[in-house]
Tab-separated table of N, CA and C in Angstrom:
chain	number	residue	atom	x	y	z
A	1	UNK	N	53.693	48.063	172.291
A	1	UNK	CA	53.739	46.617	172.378
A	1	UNK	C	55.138	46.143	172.021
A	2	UNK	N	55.886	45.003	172.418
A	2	UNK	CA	56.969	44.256	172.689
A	2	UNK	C	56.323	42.657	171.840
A	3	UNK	N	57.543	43.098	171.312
A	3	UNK	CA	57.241	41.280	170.812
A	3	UNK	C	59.258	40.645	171.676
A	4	UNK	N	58.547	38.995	171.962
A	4	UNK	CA	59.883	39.000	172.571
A	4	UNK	C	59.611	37.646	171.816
A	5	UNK	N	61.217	37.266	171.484
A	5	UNK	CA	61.470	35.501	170.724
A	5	UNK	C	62.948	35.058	171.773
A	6	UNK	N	62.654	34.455	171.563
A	6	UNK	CA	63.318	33.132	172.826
A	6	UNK	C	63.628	32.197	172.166
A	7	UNK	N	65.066	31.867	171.888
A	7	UNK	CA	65.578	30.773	171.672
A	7	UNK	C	66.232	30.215	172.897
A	8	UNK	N	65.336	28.894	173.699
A	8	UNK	CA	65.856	28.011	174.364
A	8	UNK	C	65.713	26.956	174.270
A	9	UNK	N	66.253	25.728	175.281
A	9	UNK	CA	66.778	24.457	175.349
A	9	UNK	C	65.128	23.706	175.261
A	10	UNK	N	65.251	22.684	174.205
A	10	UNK	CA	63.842	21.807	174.614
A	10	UNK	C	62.686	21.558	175.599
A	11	UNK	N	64.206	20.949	176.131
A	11	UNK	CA	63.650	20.545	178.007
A	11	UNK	C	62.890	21.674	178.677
A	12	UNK	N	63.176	22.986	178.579
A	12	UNK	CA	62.865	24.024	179.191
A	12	UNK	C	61.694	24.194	178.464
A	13	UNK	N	61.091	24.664	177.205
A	13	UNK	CA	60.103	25.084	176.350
A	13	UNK	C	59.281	25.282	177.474
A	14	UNK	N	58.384	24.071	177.810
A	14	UNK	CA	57.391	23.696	179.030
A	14	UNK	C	57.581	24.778	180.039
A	15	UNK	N	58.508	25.099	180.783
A	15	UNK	CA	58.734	25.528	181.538
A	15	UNK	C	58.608	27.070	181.477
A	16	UNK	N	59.001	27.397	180.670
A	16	UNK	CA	58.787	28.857	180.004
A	16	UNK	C	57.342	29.019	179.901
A	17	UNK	N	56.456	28.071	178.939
A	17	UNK	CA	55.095	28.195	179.034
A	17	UNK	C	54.722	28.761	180.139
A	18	UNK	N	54.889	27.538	180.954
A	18	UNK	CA	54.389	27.491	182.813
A	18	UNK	C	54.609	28.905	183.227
A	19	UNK	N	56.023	29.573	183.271
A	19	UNK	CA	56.214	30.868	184.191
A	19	UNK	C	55.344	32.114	182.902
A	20	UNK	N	55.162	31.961	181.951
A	20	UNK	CA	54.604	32.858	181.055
A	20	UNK	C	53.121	32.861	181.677
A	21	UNK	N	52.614	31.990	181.418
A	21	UNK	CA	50.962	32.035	182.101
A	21	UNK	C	50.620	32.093	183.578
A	22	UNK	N	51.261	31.564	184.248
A	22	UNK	CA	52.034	31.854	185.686
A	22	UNK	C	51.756	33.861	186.373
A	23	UNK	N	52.518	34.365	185.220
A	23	UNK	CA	52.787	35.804	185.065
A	23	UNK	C	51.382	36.499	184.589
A	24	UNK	N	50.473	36.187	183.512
A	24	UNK	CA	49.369	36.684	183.033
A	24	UNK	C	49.897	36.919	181.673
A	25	UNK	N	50.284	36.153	180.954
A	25	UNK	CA	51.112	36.916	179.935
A	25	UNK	C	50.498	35.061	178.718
A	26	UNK	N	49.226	35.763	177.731
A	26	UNK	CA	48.751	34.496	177.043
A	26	UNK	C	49.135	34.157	175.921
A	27	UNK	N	49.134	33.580	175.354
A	27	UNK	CA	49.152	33.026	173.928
A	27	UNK	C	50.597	33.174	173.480
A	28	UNK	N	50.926	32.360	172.923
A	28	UNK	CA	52.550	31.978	171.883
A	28	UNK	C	52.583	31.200	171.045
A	29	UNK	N	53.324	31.545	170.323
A	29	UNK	CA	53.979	30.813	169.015
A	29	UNK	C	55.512	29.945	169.368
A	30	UNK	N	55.796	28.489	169.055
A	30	UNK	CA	56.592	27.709	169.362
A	30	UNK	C	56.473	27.002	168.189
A	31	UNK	N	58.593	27.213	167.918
A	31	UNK	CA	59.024	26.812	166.590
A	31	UNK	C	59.970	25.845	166.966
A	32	UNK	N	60.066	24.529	166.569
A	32	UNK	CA	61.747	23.874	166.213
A	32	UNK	C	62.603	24.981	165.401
A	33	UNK	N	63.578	25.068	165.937
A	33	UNK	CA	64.834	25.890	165.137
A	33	UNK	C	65.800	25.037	165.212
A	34	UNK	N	66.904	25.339	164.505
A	34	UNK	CA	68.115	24.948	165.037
A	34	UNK	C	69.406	26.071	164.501
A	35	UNK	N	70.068	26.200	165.751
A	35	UNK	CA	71.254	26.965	165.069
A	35	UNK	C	72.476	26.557	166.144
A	36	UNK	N	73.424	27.231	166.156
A	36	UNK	CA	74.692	27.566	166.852
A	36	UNK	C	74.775	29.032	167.153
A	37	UNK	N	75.867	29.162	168.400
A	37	UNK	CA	75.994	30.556	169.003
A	37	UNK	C	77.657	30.231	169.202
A	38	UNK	N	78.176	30.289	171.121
A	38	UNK	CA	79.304	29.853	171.349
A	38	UNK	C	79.682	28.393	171.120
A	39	UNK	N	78.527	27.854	171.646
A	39	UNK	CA	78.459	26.102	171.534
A	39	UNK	C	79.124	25.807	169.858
A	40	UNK	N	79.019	26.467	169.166
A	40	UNK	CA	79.545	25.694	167.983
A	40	UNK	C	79.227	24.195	167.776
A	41	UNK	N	78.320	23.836	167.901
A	41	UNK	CA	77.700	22.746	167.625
A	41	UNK	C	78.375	21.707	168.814
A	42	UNK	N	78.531	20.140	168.190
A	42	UNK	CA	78.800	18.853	169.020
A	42	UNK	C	79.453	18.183	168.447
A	43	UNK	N	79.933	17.085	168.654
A	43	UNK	CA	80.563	15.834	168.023
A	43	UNK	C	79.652	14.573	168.588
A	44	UNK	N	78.924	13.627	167.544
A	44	UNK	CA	78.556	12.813	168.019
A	44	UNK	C	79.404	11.093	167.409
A	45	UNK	N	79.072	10.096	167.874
A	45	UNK	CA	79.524	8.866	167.279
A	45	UNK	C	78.008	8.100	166.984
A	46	UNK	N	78.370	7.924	165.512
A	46	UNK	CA	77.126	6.948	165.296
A	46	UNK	C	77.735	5.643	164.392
A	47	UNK	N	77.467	4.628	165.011
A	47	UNK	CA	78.147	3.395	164.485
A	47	UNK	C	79.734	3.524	163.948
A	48	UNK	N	79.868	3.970	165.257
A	48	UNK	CA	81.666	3.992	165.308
A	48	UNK	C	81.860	4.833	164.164
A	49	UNK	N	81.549	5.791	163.953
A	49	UNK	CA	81.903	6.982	162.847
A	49	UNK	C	81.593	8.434	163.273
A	50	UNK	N	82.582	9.349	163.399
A	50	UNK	CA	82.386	10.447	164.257
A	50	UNK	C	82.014	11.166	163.249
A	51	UNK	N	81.119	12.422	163.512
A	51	UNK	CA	80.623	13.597	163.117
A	51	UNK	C	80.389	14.493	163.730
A	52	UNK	N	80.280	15.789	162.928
A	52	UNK	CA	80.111	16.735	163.562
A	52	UNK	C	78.353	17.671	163.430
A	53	UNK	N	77.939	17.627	164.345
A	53	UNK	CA	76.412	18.595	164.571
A	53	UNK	C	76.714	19.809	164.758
A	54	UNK	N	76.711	20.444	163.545
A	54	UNK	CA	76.919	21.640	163.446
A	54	UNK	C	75.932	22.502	164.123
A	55	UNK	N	74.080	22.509	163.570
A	55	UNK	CA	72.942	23.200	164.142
A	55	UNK	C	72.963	22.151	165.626
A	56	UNK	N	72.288	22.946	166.023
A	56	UNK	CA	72.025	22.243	167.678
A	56	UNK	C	70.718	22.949	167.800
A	57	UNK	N	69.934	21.438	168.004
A	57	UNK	CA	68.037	22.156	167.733
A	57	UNK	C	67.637	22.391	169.103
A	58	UNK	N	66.735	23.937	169.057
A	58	UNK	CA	66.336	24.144	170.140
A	58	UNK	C	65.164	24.572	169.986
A	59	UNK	N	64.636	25.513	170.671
A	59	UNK	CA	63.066	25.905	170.824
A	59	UNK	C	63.112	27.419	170.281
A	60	UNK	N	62.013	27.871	169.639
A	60	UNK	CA	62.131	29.393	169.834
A	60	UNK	C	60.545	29.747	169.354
A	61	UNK	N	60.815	30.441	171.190
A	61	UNK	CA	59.280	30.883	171.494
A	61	UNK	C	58.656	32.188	171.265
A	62	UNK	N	57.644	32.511	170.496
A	62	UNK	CA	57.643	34.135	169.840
A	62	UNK	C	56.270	34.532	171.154
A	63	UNK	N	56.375	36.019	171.754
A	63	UNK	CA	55.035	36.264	172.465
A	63	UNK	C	55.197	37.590	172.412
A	64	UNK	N	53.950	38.134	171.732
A	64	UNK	CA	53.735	39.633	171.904
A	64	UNK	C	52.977	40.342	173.072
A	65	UNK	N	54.004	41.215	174.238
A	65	UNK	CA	53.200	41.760	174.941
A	65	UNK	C	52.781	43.378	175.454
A	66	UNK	N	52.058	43.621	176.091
A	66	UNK	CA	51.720	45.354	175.974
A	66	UNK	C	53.395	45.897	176.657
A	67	UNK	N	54.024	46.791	176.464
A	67	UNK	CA	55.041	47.512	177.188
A	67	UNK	C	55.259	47.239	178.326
A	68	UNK	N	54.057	47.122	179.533
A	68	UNK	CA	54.010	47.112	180.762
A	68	UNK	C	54.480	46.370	180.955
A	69	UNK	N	54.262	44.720	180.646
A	69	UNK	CA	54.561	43.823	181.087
A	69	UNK	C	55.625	43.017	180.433
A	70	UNK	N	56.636	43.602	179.824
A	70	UNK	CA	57.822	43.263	179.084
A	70	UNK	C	59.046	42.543	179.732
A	71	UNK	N	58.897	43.523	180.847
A	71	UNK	CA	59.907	43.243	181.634
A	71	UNK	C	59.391	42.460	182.359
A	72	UNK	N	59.055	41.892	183.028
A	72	UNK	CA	57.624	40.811	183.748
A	72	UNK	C	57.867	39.464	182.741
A	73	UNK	N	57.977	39.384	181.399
A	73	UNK	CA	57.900	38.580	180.356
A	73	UNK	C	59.256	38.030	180.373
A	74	UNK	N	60.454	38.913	180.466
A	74	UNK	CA	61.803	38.986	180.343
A	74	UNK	C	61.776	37.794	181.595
A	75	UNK	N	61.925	38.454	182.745
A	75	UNK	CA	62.195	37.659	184.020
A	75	UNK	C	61.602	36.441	183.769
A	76	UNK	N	60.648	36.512	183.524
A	76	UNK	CA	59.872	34.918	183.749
A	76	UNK	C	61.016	33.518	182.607
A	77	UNK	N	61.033	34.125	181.766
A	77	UNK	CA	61.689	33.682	180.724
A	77	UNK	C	62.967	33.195	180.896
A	78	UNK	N	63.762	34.153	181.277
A	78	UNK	CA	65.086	34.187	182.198
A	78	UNK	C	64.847	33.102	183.360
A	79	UNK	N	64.504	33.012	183.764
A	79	UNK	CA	64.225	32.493	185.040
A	79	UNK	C	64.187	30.791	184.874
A	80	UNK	N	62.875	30.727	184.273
A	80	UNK	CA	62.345	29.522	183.620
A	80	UNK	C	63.325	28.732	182.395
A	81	UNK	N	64.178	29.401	181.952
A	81	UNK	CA	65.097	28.485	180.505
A	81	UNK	C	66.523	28.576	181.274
A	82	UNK	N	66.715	29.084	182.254
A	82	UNK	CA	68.039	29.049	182.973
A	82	UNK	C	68.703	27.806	183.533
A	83	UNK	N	69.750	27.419	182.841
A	83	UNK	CA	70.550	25.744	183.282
A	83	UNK	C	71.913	26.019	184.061
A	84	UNK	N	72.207	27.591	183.419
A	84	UNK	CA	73.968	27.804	184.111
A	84	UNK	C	74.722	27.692	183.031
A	85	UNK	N	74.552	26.581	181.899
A	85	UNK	CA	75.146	25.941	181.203
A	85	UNK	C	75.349	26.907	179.711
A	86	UNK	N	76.715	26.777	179.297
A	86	UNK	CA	76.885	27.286	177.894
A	86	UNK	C	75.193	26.893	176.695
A	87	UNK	N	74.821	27.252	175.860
A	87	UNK	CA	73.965	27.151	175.495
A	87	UNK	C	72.324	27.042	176.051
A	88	UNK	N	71.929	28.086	176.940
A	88	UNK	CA	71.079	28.148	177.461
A	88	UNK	C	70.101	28.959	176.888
A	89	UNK	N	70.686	29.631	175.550
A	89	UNK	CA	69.522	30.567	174.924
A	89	UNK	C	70.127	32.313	174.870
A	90	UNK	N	69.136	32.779	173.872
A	90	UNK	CA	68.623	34.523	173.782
A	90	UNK	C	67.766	34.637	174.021
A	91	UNK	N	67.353	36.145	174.480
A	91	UNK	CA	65.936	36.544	174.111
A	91	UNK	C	66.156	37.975	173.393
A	92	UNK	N	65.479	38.079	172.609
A	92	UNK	CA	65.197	39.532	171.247
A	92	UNK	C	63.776	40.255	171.291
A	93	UNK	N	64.047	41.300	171.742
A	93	UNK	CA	62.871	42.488	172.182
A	93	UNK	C	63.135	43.171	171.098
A	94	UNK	N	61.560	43.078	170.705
A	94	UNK	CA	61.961	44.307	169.448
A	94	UNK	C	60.355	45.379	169.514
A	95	UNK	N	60.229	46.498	168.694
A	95	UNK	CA	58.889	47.046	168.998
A	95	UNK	C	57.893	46.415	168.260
A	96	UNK	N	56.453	46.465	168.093
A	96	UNK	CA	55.190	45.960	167.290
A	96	UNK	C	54.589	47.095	166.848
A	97	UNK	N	54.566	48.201	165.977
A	97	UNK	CA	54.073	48.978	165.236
A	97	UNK	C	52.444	48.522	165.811
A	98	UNK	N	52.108	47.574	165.155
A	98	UNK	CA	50.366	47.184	165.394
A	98	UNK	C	50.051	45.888	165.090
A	99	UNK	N	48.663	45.395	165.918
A	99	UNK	CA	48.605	44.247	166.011
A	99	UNK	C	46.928	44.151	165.289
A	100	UNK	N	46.648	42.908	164.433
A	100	UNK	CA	45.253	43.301	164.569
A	100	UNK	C	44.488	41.917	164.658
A	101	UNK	N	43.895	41.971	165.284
A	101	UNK	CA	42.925	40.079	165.593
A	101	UNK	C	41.864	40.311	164.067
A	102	UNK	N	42.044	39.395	163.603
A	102	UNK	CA	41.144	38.918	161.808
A	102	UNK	C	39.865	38.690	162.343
A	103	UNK	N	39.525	37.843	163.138
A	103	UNK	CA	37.984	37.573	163.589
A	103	UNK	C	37.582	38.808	163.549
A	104	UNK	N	38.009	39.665	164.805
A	104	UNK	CA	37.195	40.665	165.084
A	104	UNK	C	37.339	42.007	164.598
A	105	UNK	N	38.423	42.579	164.498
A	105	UNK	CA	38.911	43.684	163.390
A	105	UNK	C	39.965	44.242	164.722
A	106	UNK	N	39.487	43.971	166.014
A	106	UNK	CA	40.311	44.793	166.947
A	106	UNK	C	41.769	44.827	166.865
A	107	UNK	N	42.329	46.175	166.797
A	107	UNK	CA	44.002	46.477	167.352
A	107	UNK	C	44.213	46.962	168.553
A	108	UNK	N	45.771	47.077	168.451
A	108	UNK	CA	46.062	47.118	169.596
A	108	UNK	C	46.389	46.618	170.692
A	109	UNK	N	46.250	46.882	172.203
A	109	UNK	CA	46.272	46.190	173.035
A	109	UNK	C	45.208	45.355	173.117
A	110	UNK	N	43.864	45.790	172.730
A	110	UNK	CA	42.705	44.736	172.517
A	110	UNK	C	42.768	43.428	171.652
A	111	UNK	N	43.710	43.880	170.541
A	111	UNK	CA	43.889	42.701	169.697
A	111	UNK	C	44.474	41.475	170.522
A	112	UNK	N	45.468	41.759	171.505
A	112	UNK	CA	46.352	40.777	172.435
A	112	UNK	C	45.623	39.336	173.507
């Protein structure tokens, strides 16, 4: 099993959903984050007084899936949070040792 987290743009979140379930690929976890990468934040003006936005808040979407369909998960993801634009996001694949659903006791791929 693959767990994959996705830090992308707001606007997109939705969209990611859409191509995730789209794909066969269910259930996620969706966090407000905020950080910086290249973007190094913004400069905004608020009542004629400039500052600087250092974090720049975005989305970050956690979904654990069986091996098979990782790459299937990747694309959709890719696909769906894609603007062109500097700050468009990561995604972080990492492995899942084991999974286990509390209701029922099941692991595994059954737990999913």
């Amino acid at each position: 099993m693959k767990k994959i987290e996705a830090i992308v743009r707001h606007f997109k979140a939705e969209d990611v959903k859409e191509a995730l379930v789209s794909a066969g690929i269910q259930g996620m976890t969706v966090s407000e984050v905020r950080g910086f990468g290249r973007q190094k934040g913004h400069k905004e003006i608020y009542r004629g007084a400039e500052y600087a936005v250092d974090f720049v808040p975005k989305v970050k979407l956690e979904v654990i899936v069986p091996a098979a369909l990782c790459e299937t998960a990747l694309e959709a993801i890719t696909k769906a949070a894609r603007t062109g634009q500097v700050g468009d996001g990561k995604i972080f694949v990492s492995e899942v040792a084991t999974v286990v659903r509390i209701r029922t006791g099941e692991t595994g791929d059954e737990a999913l």
